[in-house]
Amino acid sequence: MKVTVAIDGPAAAGKSTVAKKVAEIKGYTYIDTGAMYRAFTWYCLEKGVDCQNEEQCVALIPEVTIKLRPGGTVLCNDHDITREIREPRVSGNVSYIASYKDIRLFLVEQQRKMAGKHSVIMDGRDIGTYVLPDADVKIFQIASVETRAIRRYDENISKGIPCTLEEIEEDVRKRDYIDSHRDFAPLKAAPDSILLDTSFLNVDEVVAAVIEIIDRKIKEKEEKESA
Ligand code: CDP
């Protein structure tokens, strides 16, 4: 049975860490939609384009090809930018890029194609509300802003990306604000999503909770189909 799981939520809530592990355990394909917005942002910065200039950023669409490889490698026009897209300069600009409708339509089309083929777990901001409104399972993963900032700070430090906790907290707050206030497909919980507060849970506990939700939803779906 083909299964689609959507995990949405604010910045640095641990969605990708959890989605990757769940994908491994359940044999699903993991699709990191945030990496695609980050890759587009990286390309704008490489081209020296002002990320707050919508017209100039949108004009780059025809020259951008983004590929997500199994294992998490991210390619933009065949350059491996897996590491670069996590740098603060990209995080600090990505929410502007993600607010441009034409860029979203360009990337969402690819995300829907990827989801069409396999059982997938896809994480982002608008997966349950816009990209995959018919997803079998929708989870909205949250945590306090302080917890999220500490998690992202630890992650960056372990990857050798220099930053301070204050910078990270500011970035997380700023992205949450822009992501939830944009006009087109903003960050929002789908009405049929399950809220998962991970503030006081470790990664293994969140993974277990997500798997429990998936198994329950699939069972309900199977029962409905056979009734
Ligand atoms: O990992 P983190 O939560 O920091 O962010 P991400 O998932 O890598 O996403 C980076 C940025 O891309 C977000 O802050 C959003 O501006 C944008 N994004 C989006 O608008 N829609 C998505 N489906 C995924 C990401």
PDB file of C-alpha atoms and ligand atoms in Angstrom:
ATOM      1  CA  MET A   1       0.000   0.000   0.000  1.00  0.00           C
ATOM      2  CA  LYS A   2       1.358   3.432  -0.978  1.00  0.00           C
ATOM      3  CA  VAL A   3       1.517   5.785   2.009  1.00  0.00           C
ATOM      4  CA  THR A   4       2.054   9.554   2.115  1.00  0.00           C
ATOM      5  CA  VAL A   5       3.079  11.270   5.327  1.00  0.00           C
ATOM      6  CA  ALA A   6       3.263  15.065   5.669  1.00  0.00           C
ATOM      7  CA  ILE A   7       5.223  16.643   8.516  1.00  0.00           C
ATOM      8  CA  ASP A   8       4.960  20.393   8.856  1.00  0.00           C
ATOM      9  CA  GLY A   9       5.978  22.823  11.529  1.00  0.00           C
ATOM     10  CA  PRO A  10       8.109  25.850  12.404  1.00  0.00           C
ATOM     11  CA  ALA A  11      11.861  26.210  11.905  1.00  0.00           C
ATOM     12  CA  ALA A  12      14.217  23.767  13.587  1.00  0.00           C
ATOM     13  CA  ALA A  13      11.443  21.726  15.203  1.00  0.00           C
ATOM     14  CA  GLY A  14      13.411  18.571  14.380  1.00  0.00           C
ATOM     15  CA  LYS A  15      11.188  17.550  11.480  1.00  0.00           C
ATOM     16  CA  SER A  16      13.964  16.398   9.169  1.00  0.00           C
ATOM     17  CA  THR A  17      15.852  14.414  11.837  1.00  0.00           C
ATOM     18  CA  VAL A  18      12.658  12.570  12.705  1.00  0.00           C
ATOM     19  CA  ALA A  19      11.422  12.168   9.129  1.00  0.00           C
ATOM     20  CA  LYS A  20      14.764  10.665   8.055  1.00  0.00           C
ATOM     21  CA  LYS A  21      14.657   8.056  10.833  1.00  0.00           C
ATOM     22  CA  VAL A  22      11.009   7.215  10.251  1.00  0.00           C
ATOM     23  CA  ALA A  23      11.697   6.827   6.516  1.00  0.00           C
ATOM     24  CA  GLU A  24      14.503   4.382   7.273  1.00  0.00           C
ATOM     25  CA  ILE A  25      12.405   2.312   9.656  1.00  0.00           C
ATOM     26  CA  LYS A  26       9.282   2.233   7.470  1.00  0.00           C
ATOM     27  CA  GLY A  27      11.052   1.968   4.094  1.00  0.00           C
ATOM     28  CA  TYR A  28       9.601   5.244   2.788  1.00  0.00           C
ATOM     29  CA  THR A  29      11.366   7.837   0.639  1.00  0.00           C
ATOM     30  CA  TYR A  30      12.231  10.994   2.581  1.00  0.00           C
ATOM     31  CA  ILE A  31      11.745  14.301   0.761  1.00  0.00           C
ATOM     32  CA  ASP A  32      13.255  17.408   2.372  1.00  0.00           C
ATOM     33  CA  THR A  33      11.354  20.265   0.711  1.00  0.00           C
ATOM     34  CA  GLY A  34      13.200  22.859   2.816  1.00  0.00           C
ATOM     35  CA  ALA A  35      16.431  21.767   1.130  1.00  0.00           C
ATOM     36  CA  MET A  36      14.911  22.780  -2.219  1.00  0.00           C
ATOM     37  CA  TYR A  37      14.082  26.325  -1.027  1.00  0.00           C
ATOM     38  CA  ARG A  38      17.552  26.502   0.496  1.00  0.00           C
ATOM     39  CA  ALA A  39      19.146  25.349  -2.783  1.00  0.00           C
ATOM     40  CA  PHE A  40      17.295  28.036  -4.740  1.00  0.00           C
ATOM     41  CA  THR A  41      18.443  30.614  -2.176  1.00  0.00           C
ATOM     42  CA  TRP A  42      22.049  29.421  -2.484  1.00  0.00           C
ATOM     43  CA  TYR A  43      21.844  29.914  -6.253  1.00  0.00           C
ATOM     44  CA  CYS A  44      20.502  33.478  -5.876  1.00  0.00           C
ATOM     45  CA  LEU A  45      23.367  34.299  -3.502  1.00  0.00           C
ATOM     46  CA  GLU A  46      25.913  32.734  -5.894  1.00  0.00           C
ATOM     47  CA  LYS A  47      24.543  34.919  -8.689  1.00  0.00           C
ATOM     48  CA  GLY A  48      24.798  37.990  -6.472  1.00  0.00           C
ATOM     49  CA  VAL A  49      21.058  38.606  -6.709  1.00  0.00           C
ATOM     50  CA  ASP A  50      19.322  40.424  -3.821  1.00  0.00           C
ATOM     51  CA  CYS A  51      17.054  37.794  -2.216  1.00  0.00           C
ATOM     52  CA  GLN A  52      14.554  40.529  -1.314  1.00  0.00           C
ATOM     53  CA  ASN A  53      14.110  41.403  -4.989  1.00  0.00           C
ATOM     54  CA  GLU A  54      11.319  39.085  -6.136  1.00  0.00           C
ATOM     55  CA  GLU A  55      11.556  39.906  -9.824  1.00  0.00           C
ATOM     56  CA  GLN A  56      15.289  39.172 -10.038  1.00  0.00           C
ATOM     57  CA  CYS A  57      14.981  35.924  -8.068  1.00  0.00           C
ATOM     58  CA  VAL A  58      12.018  34.659 -10.085  1.00  0.00           C
ATOM     59  CA  ALA A  59      13.922  35.404 -13.311  1.00  0.00           C
ATOM     60  CA  LEU A  60      16.454  32.723 -12.327  1.00  0.00           C
ATOM     61  CA  ILE A  61      13.882  29.886 -12.390  1.00  0.00           C
ATOM     62  CA  PRO A  62      14.740  28.675 -15.932  1.00  0.00           C
ATOM     63  CA  GLU A  63      18.404  28.215 -15.027  1.00  0.00           C
ATOM     64  CA  VAL A  64      17.913  26.253 -11.800  1.00  0.00           C
ATOM     65  CA  THR A  65      17.836  22.446 -11.564  1.00  0.00           C
ATOM     66  CA  ILE A  66      17.633  20.997  -8.075  1.00  0.00           C
ATOM     67  CA  LYS A  67      18.073  17.321  -7.290  1.00  0.00           C
ATOM     68  CA  LEU A  68      17.696  15.509  -3.968  1.00  0.00           C
ATOM     69  CA  ARG A  69      19.719  12.293  -3.806  1.00  0.00           C
ATOM     70  CA  PRO A  70      19.045   9.390  -1.439  1.00  0.00           C
ATOM     71  CA  GLY A  71      21.260   9.885   1.599  1.00  0.00           C
ATOM     72  CA  GLY A  72      20.580  13.617   1.692  1.00  0.00           C
ATOM     73  CA  THR A  73      22.933  14.976  -0.964  1.00  0.00           C
ATOM     74  CA  VAL A  74      21.539  18.167  -2.538  1.00  0.00           C
ATOM     75  CA  LEU A  75      22.599  19.168  -6.038  1.00  0.00           C
ATOM     76  CA  CYS A  76      21.997  22.496  -7.765  1.00  0.00           C
ATOM     77  CA  ASN A  77      22.886  22.433 -11.443  1.00  0.00           C
ATOM     78  CA  ASP A  78      24.967  19.350 -10.583  1.00  0.00           C
ATOM     79  CA  HIS A  79      27.040  21.109  -7.865  1.00  0.00           C
ATOM     80  CA  ASP A  80      26.977  19.335  -4.514  1.00  0.00           C
ATOM     81  CA  ILE A  81      25.758  22.043  -2.103  1.00  0.00           C
ATOM     82  CA  THR A  82      24.646  19.770   0.752  1.00  0.00           C
ATOM     83  CA  ARG A  83      26.781  21.643   3.253  1.00  0.00           C
ATOM     84  CA  GLU A  84      26.439  25.178   1.878  1.00  0.00           C
ATOM     85  CA  ILE A  85      22.642  25.229   2.142  1.00  0.00           C
ATOM     86  CA  ARG A  86      22.889  24.966   5.951  1.00  0.00           C
ATOM     87  CA  GLU A  87      25.073  28.070   6.283  1.00  0.00           C
ATOM     88  CA  PRO A  88      23.626  31.107   8.134  1.00  0.00           C
ATOM     89  CA  ARG A  89      23.690  33.251   4.956  1.00  0.00           C
ATOM     90  CA  VAL A  90      21.263  30.794   3.335  1.00  0.00           C
ATOM     91  CA  SER A  91      19.075  30.413   6.461  1.00  0.00           C
ATOM     92  CA  GLY A  92      18.918  34.202   6.748  1.00  0.00           C
ATOM     93  CA  ASN A  93      17.520  34.626   3.226  1.00  0.00           C
ATOM     94  CA  VAL A  94      15.531  31.476   2.498  1.00  0.00           C
ATOM     95  CA  SER A  95      12.221  32.768   3.861  1.00  0.00           C
ATOM     96  CA  TYR A  96      12.239  35.652   1.343  1.00  0.00           C
ATOM     97  CA  ILE A  97      12.759  33.198  -1.514  1.00  0.00           C
ATOM     98  CA  ALA A  98      10.065  30.872  -0.122  1.00  0.00           C
ATOM     99  CA  SER A  99       7.553  33.733  -0.094  1.00  0.00           C
ATOM    100  CA  TYR A 100       7.663  34.168  -3.906  1.00  0.00           C
ATOM    101  CA  LYS A 101       4.702  32.407  -5.489  1.00  0.00           C
ATOM    102  CA  ASP A 102       6.400  31.565  -8.800  1.00  0.00           C
ATOM    103  CA  ILE A 103       9.322  29.910  -7.038  1.00  0.00           C
ATOM    104  CA  ARG A 104       6.928  27.915  -4.848  1.00  0.00           C
ATOM    105  CA  LEU A 105       4.922  26.747  -7.872  1.00  0.00           C
ATOM    106  CA  PHE A 106       8.147  25.688  -9.600  1.00  0.00           C
ATOM    107  CA  LEU A 107       9.315  23.625  -6.599  1.00  0.00           C
ATOM    108  CA  VAL A 108       5.897  22.283  -5.565  1.00  0.00           C
ATOM    109  CA  GLU A 109       5.401  20.774  -9.026  1.00  0.00           C
ATOM    110  CA  GLN A 110       8.597  18.755  -8.523  1.00  0.00           C
ATOM    111  CA  GLN A 111       7.625  17.797  -4.961  1.00  0.00           C
ATOM    112  CA  ARG A 112       4.267  16.433  -6.124  1.00  0.00           C
ATOM    113  CA  LYS A 113       5.983  14.421  -8.870  1.00  0.00           C
ATOM    114  CA  MET A 114       8.388  12.888  -6.347  1.00  0.00           C
ATOM    115  CA  ALA A 115       5.495  11.950  -4.077  1.00  0.00           C
ATOM    116  CA  GLY A 116       3.558  10.360  -6.915  1.00  0.00           C
ATOM    117  CA  LYS A 117       5.873   7.422  -7.309  1.00  0.00           C
ATOM    118  CA  HIS A 118       6.607   5.928  -3.882  1.00  0.00           C
ATOM    119  CA  SER A 119       5.544   5.831  -0.257  1.00  0.00           C
ATOM    120  CA  VAL A 120       6.946   9.093   1.034  1.00  0.00           C
ATOM    121  CA  ILE A 121       7.462  11.143   4.134  1.00  0.00           C
ATOM    122  CA  MET A 122       7.780  14.788   3.179  1.00  0.00           C
ATOM    123  CA  ASP A 123       8.577  17.643   5.557  1.00  0.00           C
ATOM    124  CA  GLY A 124       8.125  21.368   5.156  1.00  0.00           C
ATOM    125  CA  ARG A 125       5.660  24.154   5.951  1.00  0.00           C
ATOM    126  CA  ASP A 126       2.781  23.639   3.509  1.00  0.00           C
ATOM    127  CA  ILE A 127       2.838  19.903   2.819  1.00  0.00           C
ATOM    128  CA  GLY A 128      -0.431  19.018   4.561  1.00  0.00           C
ATOM    129  CA  THR A 129      -2.196  22.219   3.517  1.00  0.00           C
ATOM    130  CA  TYR A 130      -1.029  22.674  -0.063  1.00  0.00           C
ATOM    131  CA  VAL A 131       1.508  20.231  -1.540  1.00  0.00           C
ATOM    132  CA  LEU A 132      -0.206  16.970  -0.520  1.00  0.00           C
ATOM    133  CA  PRO A 133      -3.655  17.918   0.831  1.00  0.00           C
ATOM    134  CA  ASP A 134      -4.738  14.251   0.550  1.00  0.00           C
ATOM    135  CA  ALA A 135      -1.804  12.869   2.552  1.00  0.00           C
ATOM    136  CA  ASP A 136      -2.729   9.772   4.586  1.00  0.00           C
ATOM    137  CA  VAL A 137      -1.024  11.144   7.692  1.00  0.00           C
ATOM    138  CA  LYS A 138      -0.495  14.794   8.625  1.00  0.00           C
ATOM    139  CA  ILE A 139       1.608  15.804  11.595  1.00  0.00           C
ATOM    140  CA  PHE A 140       2.311  19.335  12.800  1.00  0.00           C
ATOM    141  CA  GLN A 141       5.477  19.188  14.864  1.00  0.00           C
ATOM    142  CA  ILE A 142       6.176  21.999  17.306  1.00  0.00           C
ATOM    143  CA  ALA A 143       8.510  22.890  20.187  1.00  0.00           C
ATOM    144  CA  SER A 144       9.203  26.074  22.107  1.00  0.00           C
ATOM    145  CA  VAL A 145      11.392  28.606  20.309  1.00  0.00           C
ATOM    146  CA  GLU A 146      14.109  28.253  22.979  1.00  0.00           C
ATOM    147  CA  THR A 147      14.217  24.463  22.571  1.00  0.00           C
ATOM    148  CA  ARG A 148      14.342  24.756  18.802  1.00  0.00           C
ATOM    149  CA  ALA A 149      17.165  27.295  18.916  1.00  0.00           C
ATOM    150  CA  ILE A 150      19.243  25.039  21.191  1.00  0.00           C
ATOM    151  CA  ARG A 151      18.639  22.025  18.945  1.00  0.00           C
ATOM    152  CA  ARG A 152      19.714  23.894  15.814  1.00  0.00           C
ATOM    153  CA  TYR A 153      22.721  25.439  17.596  1.00  0.00           C
ATOM    154  CA  ASP A 154      23.926  21.963  18.686  1.00  0.00           C
ATOM    155  CA  GLU A 155      23.338  20.597  15.183  1.00  0.00           C
ATOM    156  CA  ASN A 156      25.320  23.411  13.541  1.00  0.00           C
ATOM    157  CA  ILE A 157      28.204  23.109  15.979  1.00  0.00           C
ATOM    158  CA  SER A 158      28.391  19.348  15.425  1.00  0.00           C
ATOM    159  CA  LYS A 159      28.517  19.964  11.662  1.00  0.00           C
ATOM    160  CA  GLY A 160      31.260  22.582  12.079  1.00  0.00           C
ATOM    161  CA  ILE A 161      28.998  25.493  11.066  1.00  0.00           C
ATOM    162  CA  PRO A 162      30.016  28.475  13.269  1.00  0.00           C
ATOM    163  CA  CYS A 163      27.134  30.336  14.976  1.00  0.00           C
ATOM    164  CA  THR A 164      25.942  31.706  18.314  1.00  0.00           C
ATOM    165  CA  LEU A 165      22.795  30.686  20.163  1.00  0.00           C
ATOM    166  CA  GLU A 166      21.487  34.300  20.009  1.00  0.00           C
ATOM    167  CA  GLU A 167      21.907  34.410  16.220  1.00  0.00           C
ATOM    168  CA  ILE A 168      20.089  31.114  15.804  1.00  0.00           C
ATOM    169  CA  GLU A 169      17.182  32.132  18.025  1.00  0.00           C
ATOM    170  CA  GLU A 170      16.800  35.371  16.077  1.00  0.00           C
ATOM    171  CA  ASP A 171      16.891  33.493  12.754  1.00  0.00           C
ATOM    172  CA  VAL A 172      14.285  30.965  13.923  1.00  0.00           C
ATOM    173  CA  ARG A 173      11.929  33.735  15.113  1.00  0.00           C
ATOM    174  CA  LYS A 174      12.380  35.737  11.916  1.00  0.00           C
ATOM    175  CA  ARG A 175      11.758  32.749   9.638  1.00  0.00           C
ATOM    176  CA  ASP A 176       8.689  31.665  11.611  1.00  0.00           C
ATOM    177  CA  TYR A 177       7.275  35.168  11.257  1.00  0.00           C
ATOM    178  CA  ILE A 178       7.884  35.453   7.503  1.00  0.00           C
ATOM    179  CA  ASP A 179       6.835  31.831   6.827  1.00  0.00           C
ATOM    180  CA  SER A 180       3.537  32.186   8.663  1.00  0.00           C
ATOM    181  CA  HIS A 181       2.671  35.646   7.307  1.00  0.00           C
ATOM    182  CA  ARG A 182       3.274  35.145   3.582  1.00  0.00           C
ATOM    183  CA  ASP A 183       0.218  35.258   1.302  1.00  0.00           C
ATOM    184  CA  PHE A 184       0.734  32.061  -0.634  1.00  0.00           C
ATOM    185  CA  ALA A 185       0.822  28.658   1.157  1.00  0.00           C
ATOM    186  CA  PRO A 186       1.959  29.966   4.548  1.00  0.00           C
ATOM    187  CA  LEU A 187       3.153  27.863   7.473  1.00  0.00           C
ATOM    188  CA  LYS A 188      -0.080  26.626   9.044  1.00  0.00           C
ATOM    189  CA  ALA A 189      -1.393  23.439  10.617  1.00  0.00           C
ATOM    190  CA  ALA A 190      -3.850  21.607   8.359  1.00  0.00           C
ATOM    191  CA  PRO A 191      -7.207  21.234  10.145  1.00  0.00           C
ATOM    192  CA  ASP A 192      -6.865  17.433   9.907  1.00  0.00           C
ATOM    193  CA  SER A 193      -3.283  17.342  11.217  1.00  0.00           C
ATOM    194  CA  ILE A 194      -2.174  15.870  14.531  1.00  0.00           C
ATOM    195  CA  LEU A 195      -0.274  18.295  16.757  1.00  0.00           C
ATOM    196  CA  LEU A 196       2.925  16.841  18.208  1.00  0.00           C
ATOM    197  CA  ASP A 197       4.674  18.968  20.833  1.00  0.00           C
ATOM    198  CA  THR A 198       8.258  17.722  21.050  1.00  0.00           C
ATOM    199  CA  SER A 199       9.552  20.275  23.591  1.00  0.00           C
ATOM    200  CA  PHE A 200      10.103  17.597  26.227  1.00  0.00           C
ATOM    201  CA  LEU A 201      10.764  14.572  24.009  1.00  0.00           C
ATOM    202  CA  ASN A 202      14.067  13.219  22.706  1.00  0.00           C
ATOM    203  CA  VAL A 203      14.513  12.121  19.082  1.00  0.00           C
ATOM    204  CA  ASP A 204      13.731   8.444  19.743  1.00  0.00           C
ATOM    205  CA  GLU A 205      10.549   9.381  21.604  1.00  0.00           C
ATOM    206  CA  VAL A 206       9.393  11.614  18.734  1.00  0.00           C
ATOM    207  CA  VAL A 207      10.197   8.890  16.176  1.00  0.00           C
ATOM    208  CA  ALA A 208       8.187   6.372  18.219  1.00  0.00           C
ATOM    209  CA  ALA A 209       5.266   8.816  18.492  1.00  0.00           C
ATOM    210  CA  VAL A 210       5.272   9.484  14.736  1.00  0.00           C
ATOM    211  CA  ILE A 211       5.363   5.764  13.916  1.00  0.00           C
ATOM    212  CA  GLU A 212       2.508   5.148  16.315  1.00  0.00           C
ATOM    213  CA  ILE A 213       0.447   7.859  14.579  1.00  0.00           C
ATOM    214  CA  ILE A 214       1.271   6.479  11.117  1.00  0.00           C
ATOM    215  CA  ASP A 215       0.359   2.898  12.081  1.00  0.00           C
ATOM    216  CA  ARG A 216      -2.917   4.027  13.644  1.00  0.00           C
ATOM    217  CA  LYS A 217      -3.908   6.143  10.634  1.00  0.00           C
ATOM    218  CA  ILE A 218      -3.051   3.360   8.170  1.00  0.00           C
ATOM    219  CA  LYS A 219      -5.071   0.853  10.183  1.00  0.00           C
ATOM    220  CA  GLU A 220      -8.054   3.236  10.190  1.00  0.00           C
ATOM    221  CA  LYS A 221      -7.700   3.686   6.428  1.00  0.00           C
ATOM    222  CA  GLU A 222      -7.548  -0.063   5.798  1.00  0.00           C
ATOM    223  CA  GLU A 223     -10.593  -0.657   7.990  1.00  0.00           C
ATOM    224  CA  LYS A 224     -12.529   2.038   6.131  1.00  0.00           C
ATOM    225  CA  GLU A 225     -11.544   0.611   2.746  1.00  0.00           C
ATOM    226  CA  SER A 226     -12.564  -2.937   3.680  1.00  0.00           C
ATOM    227  CA  ALA A 227     -15.894  -1.875   5.272  1.00  0.00           C
TER     228      ALA A 227
HETATM  229  O1  CDP B   1      15.246  22.776   8.922  1.00  0.00           O
HETATM  230  P1  CDP B   1      14.542  24.095   9.148  1.00  0.00           P
HETATM  231  O2  CDP B   1      13.294  23.908   9.938  1.00  0.00           O
HETATM  232  O3  CDP B   1      15.432  25.150   9.667  1.00  0.00           O
HETATM  233  O4  CDP B   1      14.103  24.664   7.751  1.00  0.00           O
HETATM  234  P2  CDP B   1      13.885  23.957   6.361  1.00  0.00           P
HETATM  235  O5  CDP B   1      12.853  22.885   6.484  1.00  0.00           O
HETATM  236  O6  CDP B   1      15.205  23.579   5.804  1.00  0.00           O
HETATM  237  O7  CDP B   1      13.237  25.140   5.508  1.00  0.00           O
HETATM  238  C1  CDP B   1      13.941  26.322   5.237  1.00  0.00           C
HETATM  239  C2  CDP B   1      12.978  27.405   4.828  1.00  0.00           C
HETATM  240  O8  CDP B   1      12.366  27.018   3.587  1.00  0.00           O
HETATM  241  C3  CDP B   1      11.803  27.671   5.762  1.00  0.00           C
HETATM  242  O9  CDP B   1      12.111  28.602   6.779  1.00  0.00           O
HETATM  243  C4  CDP B   1      10.757  28.221   4.808  1.00  0.00           C
HETATM  244  O10 CDP B   1      10.973  29.580   4.541  1.00  0.00           O
HETATM  245  C5  CDP B   1      11.025  27.454   3.525  1.00  0.00           C
HETATM  246  N1  CDP B   1      10.127  26.322   3.306  1.00  0.00           N
HETATM  247  C6  CDP B   1       8.863  26.572   2.837  1.00  0.00           C
HETATM  248  O11 CDP B   1       8.465  27.717   2.703  1.00  0.00           O
HETATM  249  N2  CDP B   1       8.041  25.551   2.502  1.00  0.00           N
HETATM  250  C7  CDP B   1       8.433  24.286   2.648  1.00  0.00           C
HETATM  251  N3  CDP B   1       7.616  23.295   2.278  1.00  0.00           N
HETATM  252  C8  CDP B   1       9.712  23.996   3.170  1.00  0.00           C
HETATM  253  C9  CDP B   1      10.545  25.043   3.519  1.00  0.00           C
END
